[in-house]
Amino acid sequence: MRKWILLSAIAISCLSCVKSGGVIPNVAVNFQAATTDPRFSALNVPGGAVLVNGYGVAGLILYREADGSYAAYDRCSTVDPSKLCAVTLDAGNFTVTDPCSGGKWALSSGNPVKAPAVTSLKAYSIEVSNFEIFVSN
């Protein structure tokens, strides 16, 4: 009986080591840019989105909401974060797609809208003040 309990405990412990899926590693993010920079002009209108490389796990997506607020997400797909697949903007800038899996997310919320995506994109804090964009975690 003891051996059975011990074997069960080991099996459960090994199964819990299986990839949990969707967990993007925590990395320090401190991004700052001028809103007047032409590379960020898409953010001047609601629905505009910009990709920024070199920050976060796989880059950043900055998005201007319909109500004028902003959102910032990591580009790393949550389908299989170990692959470090960077999502790409779809036509119209309202969704992004993981080129490795085909998963899709809405930029308005970061929530998945097409399988195999089941976990939201990793969101970061974003503030726009005095013609400056600040993204951090």
CSV table of C-alpha atoms in Angstrom, one decimal:
chain,number,residue,atom,x,y,z
A,1,MET,CA,0.0,0.0,0.0
A,2,ARG,CA,2.8,2.4,0.9
A,3,LYS,CA,4.5,1.7,-2.4
A,4,TRP,CA,1.3,2.4,-4.3
A,5,ILE,CA,0.9,5.8,-2.5
A,6,LEU,CA,4.5,6.6,-3.1
A,7,LEU,CA,4.2,5.8,-6.8
A,8,SER,CA,1.0,7.8,-7.1
A,9,ALA,CA,2.7,10.8,-5.5
A,10,ILE,CA,5.7,10.5,-7.8
A,11,ALA,CA,3.4,10.2,-10.9
A,12,ILE,CA,1.3,13.3,-9.8
A,13,SER,CA,4.5,15.2,-9.1
A,14,CYS,CA,5.9,14.4,-12.6
A,15,LEU,CA,2.6,15.3,-14.3
A,16,SER,CA,2.6,18.6,-12.5
A,17,CYS,CA,6.0,19.4,-14.2
A,18,VAL,CA,4.4,19.3,-17.6
A,19,LYS,CA,4.3,22.6,-19.3
A,20,SER,CA,1.5,24.7,-17.9
A,21,GLY,CA,1.0,26.6,-21.1
A,22,GLY,CA,0.4,30.2,-21.6
A,23,VAL,CA,2.8,31.5,-19.0
A,24,ILE,CA,5.0,34.3,-20.4
A,25,PRO,CA,8.2,34.7,-18.3
A,26,ASN,CA,8.5,37.9,-16.3
A,27,VAL,CA,11.2,40.2,-17.7
A,28,ALA,CA,11.8,43.9,-16.7
A,29,VAL,CA,10.1,46.3,-19.2
A,30,ASN,CA,10.9,50.0,-19.1
A,31,PHE,CA,10.1,51.5,-22.5
A,32,GLN,CA,9.8,55.2,-23.2
A,33,ALA,CA,9.2,57.1,-26.5
A,34,ALA,CA,8.0,60.4,-27.7
A,35,THR,CA,4.4,60.4,-29.1
A,36,THR,CA,5.7,62.9,-31.8
A,37,ASP,CA,8.1,60.2,-33.1
A,38,PRO,CA,6.9,59.3,-36.6
A,39,ARG,CA,7.3,55.6,-35.8
A,40,PHE,CA,4.4,55.9,-33.4
A,41,SER,CA,2.1,58.0,-35.5
A,42,ALA,CA,-0.4,55.1,-35.8
A,43,LEU,CA,-1.2,55.7,-32.1
A,44,ASN,CA,-2.6,59.1,-32.9
A,45,VAL,CA,-5.9,57.5,-34.0
A,46,PRO,CA,-8.2,55.0,-32.2
A,47,GLY,CA,-7.5,51.5,-33.5
A,48,GLY,CA,-3.9,52.3,-34.3
A,49,ALA,CA,-1.2,49.8,-33.3
A,50,VAL,CA,2.6,49.8,-33.3
A,51,LEU,CA,5.0,46.9,-32.9
A,52,VAL,CA,8.2,47.6,-30.8
A,53,ASN,CA,11.1,45.2,-30.9
A,54,GLY,CA,13.7,44.8,-28.2
A,55,TYR,CA,11.5,44.9,-25.1
A,56,GLY,CA,9.6,42.3,-23.2
A,57,VAL,CA,10.0,38.6,-24.2
A,58,ALA,CA,9.2,38.9,-27.9
A,59,GLY,CA,8.6,42.7,-28.3
A,60,LEU,CA,5.7,44.9,-27.5
A,61,ILE,CA,2.4,45.8,-29.1
A,62,LEU,CA,1.1,49.3,-28.3
A,63,TYR,CA,-2.6,49.8,-29.1
A,64,ARG,CA,-4.9,52.9,-29.1
A,65,GLU,CA,-8.3,51.9,-27.8
A,66,ALA,CA,-11.6,53.2,-29.4
A,67,ASP,CA,-12.1,55.4,-26.3
A,68,GLY,CA,-8.7,57.0,-26.6
A,69,SER,CA,-7.0,55.0,-23.9
A,70,TYR,CA,-4.0,52.8,-24.6
A,71,ALA,CA,-3.0,49.1,-24.1
A,72,ALA,CA,0.4,47.4,-24.2
A,73,TYR,CA,1.0,43.7,-24.6
A,74,ASP,CA,4.0,41.4,-25.0
A,75,ARG,CA,4.2,40.0,-28.5
A,76,CYS,CA,5.1,36.5,-27.2
A,77,SER,CA,2.3,34.0,-28.1
A,78,THR,CA,0.7,32.4,-25.1
A,79,VAL,CA,0.0,29.2,-27.1
A,80,ASP,CA,3.6,27.8,-26.5
A,81,PRO,CA,5.7,30.6,-24.9
A,82,SER,CA,8.8,28.4,-25.1
A,83,LYS,CA,8.9,28.9,-28.9
A,84,LEU,CA,9.0,32.7,-28.5
A,85,CYS,CA,6.7,33.2,-31.5
A,86,ALA,CA,6.0,36.9,-31.9
A,87,VAL,CA,2.4,37.6,-32.8
A,88,THR,CA,1.9,39.8,-35.9
A,89,LEU,CA,-0.7,42.5,-36.6
A,90,ASP,CA,-3.6,41.5,-38.8
A,91,ALA,CA,-5.1,43.8,-41.4
A,92,GLY,CA,-7.2,46.5,-39.7
A,93,ASN,CA,-5.1,46.3,-36.5
A,94,PHE,CA,-7.9,44.9,-34.4
A,95,THR,CA,-6.4,41.4,-33.9
A,96,VAL,CA,-3.0,39.7,-33.8
A,97,THR,CA,-2.0,36.2,-35.0
A,98,ASP,CA,0.6,33.7,-33.8
A,99,PRO,CA,2.3,32.7,-37.1
A,100,CYS,CA,3.5,29.4,-35.4
A,101,SER,CA,0.1,28.1,-34.3
A,102,GLY,CA,-2.6,30.3,-36.0
A,103,GLY,CA,-4.0,31.4,-32.6
A,104,LYS,CA,-5.5,34.9,-32.6
A,105,TRP,CA,-6.2,37.6,-30.0
A,106,ALA,CA,-8.2,40.8,-29.9
A,107,LEU,CA,-6.2,43.9,-29.3
A,108,SER,CA,-9.0,45.6,-27.4
A,109,SER,CA,-8.7,43.2,-24.6
A,110,GLY,CA,-5.8,40.9,-25.2
A,111,ASN,CA,-8.2,38.0,-25.0
A,112,PRO,CA,-8.0,34.9,-27.3
A,113,VAL,CA,-10.5,34.9,-30.2
A,114,LYS,CA,-9.3,31.8,-32.2
A,115,ALA,CA,-8.0,28.4,-31.0
A,116,PRO,CA,-5.5,27.1,-30.1
A,117,ALA,CA,-5.1,30.3,-28.1
A,118,VAL,CA,-6.8,30.0,-24.7
A,119,THR,CA,-4.7,32.4,-22.5
A,120,SER,CA,-4.7,36.2,-22.9
A,121,LEU,CA,-1.7,38.1,-24.1
A,122,LYS,CA,0.6,39.4,-21.3
A,123,ALA,CA,-0.4,43.0,-20.6
A,124,TYR,CA,1.9,45.7,-19.4
A,125,SER,CA,1.2,49.1,-17.8
A,126,ILE,CA,1.1,52.0,-20.2
A,127,GLU,CA,0.9,55.7,-19.6
A,128,VAL,CA,0.9,58.5,-22.1
A,129,SER,CA,1.7,61.9,-20.6
A,130,ASN,CA,3.3,65.2,-21.9
A,131,PHE,CA,3.8,63.7,-25.4
A,132,GLU,CA,5.7,60.7,-23.9
A,133,ILE,CA,4.7,57.0,-23.9
A,134,PHE,CA,5.8,54.9,-20.9
A,135,VAL,CA,5.4,51.1,-20.8
A,136,SER,CA,6.5,49.1,-17.7
A,137,ASN,CA,5.6,46.2,-15.5
